[in-house]
């Protein structure tokens, strides 16, 4: 095992650096995203339109592919962070929430309606001067 670590030292340093950067990014990006959710986003039983729905079809496809590629990258990074330093579960959760799949909005509504999750999200929103989420 020690020999393997010594021969792959560069890869392990890159993984550790990526994990540290992702850890810091999630500490900054997740609260930033949470406070930008409209307060009535989870109230409606149907999903809201995406902001780029009125754009040209090619732009919509490029944005959709880019968003899903970022989500896949976060999923892989989160899985790696389960073994490396970093917020693996949180990164996996962000990756899943960015992915497009059937039933995603229903999953988001179920998740946000869990009392500890809603309490934490609304705590972040209050600290930023935002109205609490309606569910």
PDB file of C-alpha atoms in Angstrom:
ATOM      1  CA  UNK A   1       0.000   0.000   0.000  1.00  0.00           C
ATOM      2  CA  UNK A   2       2.801   2.408   0.883  1.00  0.00           C
ATOM      3  CA  UNK A   3       4.460   1.718  -2.470  1.00  0.00           C
ATOM      4  CA  UNK A   4       1.224   2.498  -4.299  1.00  0.00           C
ATOM      5  CA  UNK A   5       0.893   5.795  -2.434  1.00  0.00           C
ATOM      6  CA  UNK A   6       4.498   6.715  -3.217  1.00  0.00           C
ATOM      7  CA  UNK A   7       4.111   5.918  -6.921  1.00  0.00           C
ATOM      8  CA  UNK A   8       0.820   7.860  -7.195  1.00  0.00           C
ATOM      9  CA  UNK A   9       1.750  10.776  -4.964  1.00  0.00           C
ATOM     10  CA  UNK A  10       1.031  13.412  -7.637  1.00  0.00           C
ATOM     11  CA  UNK A  11      -2.461  12.064  -8.266  1.00  0.00           C
ATOM     12  CA  UNK A  12      -3.197  12.025  -4.542  1.00  0.00           C
ATOM     13  CA  UNK A  13      -2.044  15.646  -4.169  1.00  0.00           C
ATOM     14  CA  UNK A  14      -4.303  16.680  -7.061  1.00  0.00           C
ATOM     15  CA  UNK A  15      -7.225  14.829  -5.503  1.00  0.00           C
ATOM     16  CA  UNK A  16      -6.589  16.482  -2.132  1.00  0.00           C
ATOM     17  CA  UNK A  17      -6.321  19.934  -3.737  1.00  0.00           C
ATOM     18  CA  UNK A  18      -9.513  19.391  -5.730  1.00  0.00           C
ATOM     19  CA  UNK A  19     -11.261  18.208  -2.596  1.00  0.00           C
ATOM     20  CA  UNK A  20     -10.142  21.308  -0.664  1.00  0.00           C
ATOM     21  CA  UNK A  21     -11.250  23.662  -3.454  1.00  0.00           C
ATOM     22  CA  UNK A  22     -14.626  21.924  -3.725  1.00  0.00           C
ATOM     23  CA  UNK A  23     -15.033  22.072   0.056  1.00  0.00           C
ATOM     24  CA  UNK A  24     -14.441  25.838   0.085  1.00  0.00           C
ATOM     25  CA  UNK A  25     -16.633  26.334  -2.982  1.00  0.00           C
ATOM     26  CA  UNK A  26     -19.554  24.506  -1.367  1.00  0.00           C
ATOM     27  CA  UNK A  27     -19.218  26.639   1.752  1.00  0.00           C
ATOM     28  CA  UNK A  28     -19.619  29.742  -0.427  1.00  0.00           C
ATOM     29  CA  UNK A  29     -21.897  28.617  -3.270  1.00  0.00           C
ATOM     30  CA  UNK A  30     -24.545  26.626  -1.383  1.00  0.00           C
ATOM     31  CA  UNK A  31     -25.605  29.494   0.930  1.00  0.00           C
ATOM     32  CA  UNK A  32     -25.469  31.893  -2.024  1.00  0.00           C
ATOM     33  CA  UNK A  33     -27.838  29.655  -3.989  1.00  0.00           C
ATOM     34  CA  UNK A  34     -30.172  29.041  -1.050  1.00  0.00           C
ATOM     35  CA  UNK A  35     -30.832  32.733  -0.452  1.00  0.00           C
ATOM     36  CA  UNK A  36     -31.667  33.213  -4.142  1.00  0.00           C
ATOM     37  CA  UNK A  37     -34.491  30.657  -4.202  1.00  0.00           C
ATOM     38  CA  UNK A  38     -37.809  32.508  -4.580  1.00  0.00           C
ATOM     39  CA  UNK A  39     -39.790  32.217  -1.345  1.00  0.00           C
ATOM     40  CA  UNK A  40     -42.749  30.585  -3.156  1.00  0.00           C
ATOM     41  CA  UNK A  41     -40.644  28.145  -5.228  1.00  0.00           C
ATOM     42  CA  UNK A  42     -41.731  25.033  -3.277  1.00  0.00           C
ATOM     43  CA  UNK A  43     -45.351  26.114  -2.711  1.00  0.00           C
ATOM     44  CA  UNK A  44     -46.618  25.185  -6.173  1.00  0.00           C
ATOM     45  CA  UNK A  45     -47.210  21.495  -6.986  1.00  0.00           C
ATOM     46  CA  UNK A  46     -45.729  21.983 -10.481  1.00  0.00           C
ATOM     47  CA  UNK A  47     -42.179  23.085 -11.231  1.00  0.00           C
ATOM     48  CA  UNK A  48     -41.522  26.684 -12.263  1.00  0.00           C
ATOM     49  CA  UNK A  49     -40.166  27.493 -15.710  1.00  0.00           C
ATOM     50  CA  UNK A  50     -36.403  27.638 -16.007  1.00  0.00           C
ATOM     51  CA  UNK A  51     -34.926  31.132 -16.494  1.00  0.00           C
ATOM     52  CA  UNK A  52     -33.585  30.276 -19.949  1.00  0.00           C
ATOM     53  CA  UNK A  53     -36.884  28.845 -21.307  1.00  0.00           C
ATOM     54  CA  UNK A  54     -37.355  31.842 -23.627  1.00  0.00           C
ATOM     55  CA  UNK A  55     -33.887  31.583 -25.164  1.00  0.00           C
ATOM     56  CA  UNK A  56     -33.050  30.101 -28.546  1.00  0.00           C
ATOM     57  CA  UNK A  57     -33.298  26.292 -28.688  1.00  0.00           C
ATOM     58  CA  UNK A  58     -29.546  25.873 -29.258  1.00  0.00           C
ATOM     59  CA  UNK A  59     -28.746  28.030 -26.215  1.00  0.00           C
ATOM     60  CA  UNK A  60     -31.216  26.030 -24.082  1.00  0.00           C
ATOM     61  CA  UNK A  61     -29.626  22.723 -25.133  1.00  0.00           C
ATOM     62  CA  UNK A  62     -26.097  24.003 -24.471  1.00  0.00           C
ATOM     63  CA  UNK A  63     -27.098  25.313 -21.022  1.00  0.00           C
ATOM     64  CA  UNK A  64     -28.903  22.072 -20.192  1.00  0.00           C
ATOM     65  CA  UNK A  65     -25.921  19.939 -21.230  1.00  0.00           C
ATOM     66  CA  UNK A  66     -23.512  22.219 -19.326  1.00  0.00           C
ATOM     67  CA  UNK A  67     -25.638  22.098 -16.175  1.00  0.00           C
ATOM     68  CA  UNK A  68     -25.919  18.314 -16.298  1.00  0.00           C
ATOM     69  CA  UNK A  69     -22.167  17.915 -16.943  1.00  0.00           C
ATOM     70  CA  UNK A  70     -21.462  20.116 -13.912  1.00  0.00           C
ATOM     71  CA  UNK A  71     -23.898  17.985 -11.901  1.00  0.00           C
ATOM     72  CA  UNK A  72     -22.114  14.771 -12.964  1.00  0.00           C
ATOM     73  CA  UNK A  73     -18.754  16.301 -12.057  1.00  0.00           C
ATOM     74  CA  UNK A  74     -20.093  17.237  -8.616  1.00  0.00           C
ATOM     75  CA  UNK A  75     -21.471  13.730  -8.139  1.00  0.00           C
ATOM     76  CA  UNK A  76     -18.104  12.170  -8.949  1.00  0.00           C
ATOM     77  CA  UNK A  77     -16.283  14.690  -6.743  1.00  0.00           C
ATOM     78  CA  UNK A  78     -18.738  14.035  -3.915  1.00  0.00           C
ATOM     79  CA  UNK A  79     -18.231  10.294  -4.154  1.00  0.00           C
ATOM     80  CA  UNK A  80     -14.467  10.847  -4.079  1.00  0.00           C
ATOM     81  CA  UNK A  81     -14.886  13.115  -1.043  1.00  0.00           C
ATOM     82  CA  UNK A  82     -16.484  10.291   0.860  1.00  0.00           C
ATOM     83  CA  UNK A  83     -12.948   8.906   1.033  1.00  0.00           C
ATOM     84  CA  UNK A  84     -11.002  12.186   0.780  1.00  0.00           C
ATOM     85  CA  UNK A  85     -11.353  15.331   2.889  1.00  0.00           C
ATOM     86  CA  UNK A  86     -14.368  17.423   1.961  1.00  0.00           C
ATOM     87  CA  UNK A  87     -18.128  17.608   2.166  1.00  0.00           C
ATOM     88  CA  UNK A  88     -18.939  14.498   0.164  1.00  0.00           C
ATOM     89  CA  UNK A  89     -22.606  14.120   1.041  1.00  0.00           C
ATOM     90  CA  UNK A  90     -23.350  17.817   0.539  1.00  0.00           C
ATOM     91  CA  UNK A  91     -21.546  17.806  -2.812  1.00  0.00           C
ATOM     92  CA  UNK A  92     -23.467  14.710  -3.918  1.00  0.00           C
ATOM     93  CA  UNK A  93     -26.716  16.404  -2.879  1.00  0.00           C
ATOM     94  CA  UNK A  94     -25.906  19.542  -4.873  1.00  0.00           C
ATOM     95  CA  UNK A  95     -25.018  17.363  -7.880  1.00  0.00           C
ATOM     96  CA  UNK A  96     -28.314  15.480  -7.666  1.00  0.00           C
ATOM     97  CA  UNK A  97     -30.281  18.718  -7.351  1.00  0.00           C
ATOM     98  CA  UNK A  98     -28.577  20.110 -10.469  1.00  0.00           C
ATOM     99  CA  UNK A  99     -29.299  16.992 -12.558  1.00  0.00           C
ATOM    100  CA  UNK A 100     -32.425  16.827 -14.698  1.00  0.00           C
ATOM    101  CA  UNK A 101     -34.477  13.690 -14.134  1.00  0.00           C
ATOM    102  CA  UNK A 102     -38.167  12.821 -13.851  1.00  0.00           C
ATOM    103  CA  UNK A 103     -39.553  13.449 -10.365  1.00  0.00           C
ATOM    104  CA  UNK A 104     -36.759  15.818  -9.351  1.00  0.00           C
ATOM    105  CA  UNK A 105     -39.112  18.629  -8.279  1.00  0.00           C
ATOM    106  CA  UNK A 106     -41.128  16.171  -6.181  1.00  0.00           C
ATOM    107  CA  UNK A 107     -37.886  15.018  -4.513  1.00  0.00           C
ATOM    108  CA  UNK A 108     -36.861  18.639  -3.858  1.00  0.00           C
ATOM    109  CA  UNK A 109     -40.254  19.410  -2.288  1.00  0.00           C
ATOM    110  CA  UNK A 110     -40.056  16.279  -0.124  1.00  0.00           C
ATOM    111  CA  UNK A 111     -36.535  17.192   0.998  1.00  0.00           C
ATOM    112  CA  UNK A 112     -37.298  20.829   1.823  1.00  0.00           C
ATOM    113  CA  UNK A 113     -40.351  19.799   3.843  1.00  0.00           C
ATOM    114  CA  UNK A 114     -38.192  17.871   6.299  1.00  0.00           C
ATOM    115  CA  UNK A 115     -38.220  20.027   9.442  1.00  0.00           C
ATOM    116  CA  UNK A 116     -34.414  20.103  10.027  1.00  0.00           C
ATOM    117  CA  UNK A 117     -33.739  20.976   6.378  1.00  0.00           C
ATOM    118  CA  UNK A 118     -36.358  23.743   6.246  1.00  0.00           C
ATOM    119  CA  UNK A 119     -35.180  25.146   9.574  1.00  0.00           C
ATOM    120  CA  UNK A 120     -31.557  25.269   8.355  1.00  0.00           C
ATOM    121  CA  UNK A 121     -32.457  26.789   4.995  1.00  0.00           C
ATOM    122  CA  UNK A 122     -34.671  29.445   6.566  1.00  0.00           C
ATOM    123  CA  UNK A 123     -31.956  30.222   9.138  1.00  0.00           C
ATOM    124  CA  UNK A 124     -29.559  30.972   6.272  1.00  0.00           C
ATOM    125  CA  UNK A 125     -32.211  33.066   4.534  1.00  0.00           C
ATOM    126  CA  UNK A 126     -32.950  35.081   7.714  1.00  0.00           C
ATOM    127  CA  UNK A 127     -29.244  35.813   8.180  1.00  0.00           C
ATOM    128  CA  UNK A 128     -29.201  37.213   4.642  1.00  0.00           C
ATOM    129  CA  UNK A 129     -32.322  39.311   5.180  1.00  0.00           C
ATOM    130  CA  UNK A 130     -34.528  37.103   2.974  1.00  0.00           C
ATOM    131  CA  UNK A 131     -38.088  35.938   3.562  1.00  0.00           C
ATOM    132  CA  UNK A 132     -38.408  32.289   4.736  1.00  0.00           C
ATOM    133  CA  UNK A 133     -39.428  29.670   2.167  1.00  0.00           C
ATOM    134  CA  UNK A 134     -43.109  28.776   1.896  1.00  0.00           C
ATOM    135  CA  UNK A 135     -43.919  25.077   1.624  1.00  0.00           C
TER     136      UNK A 135
END
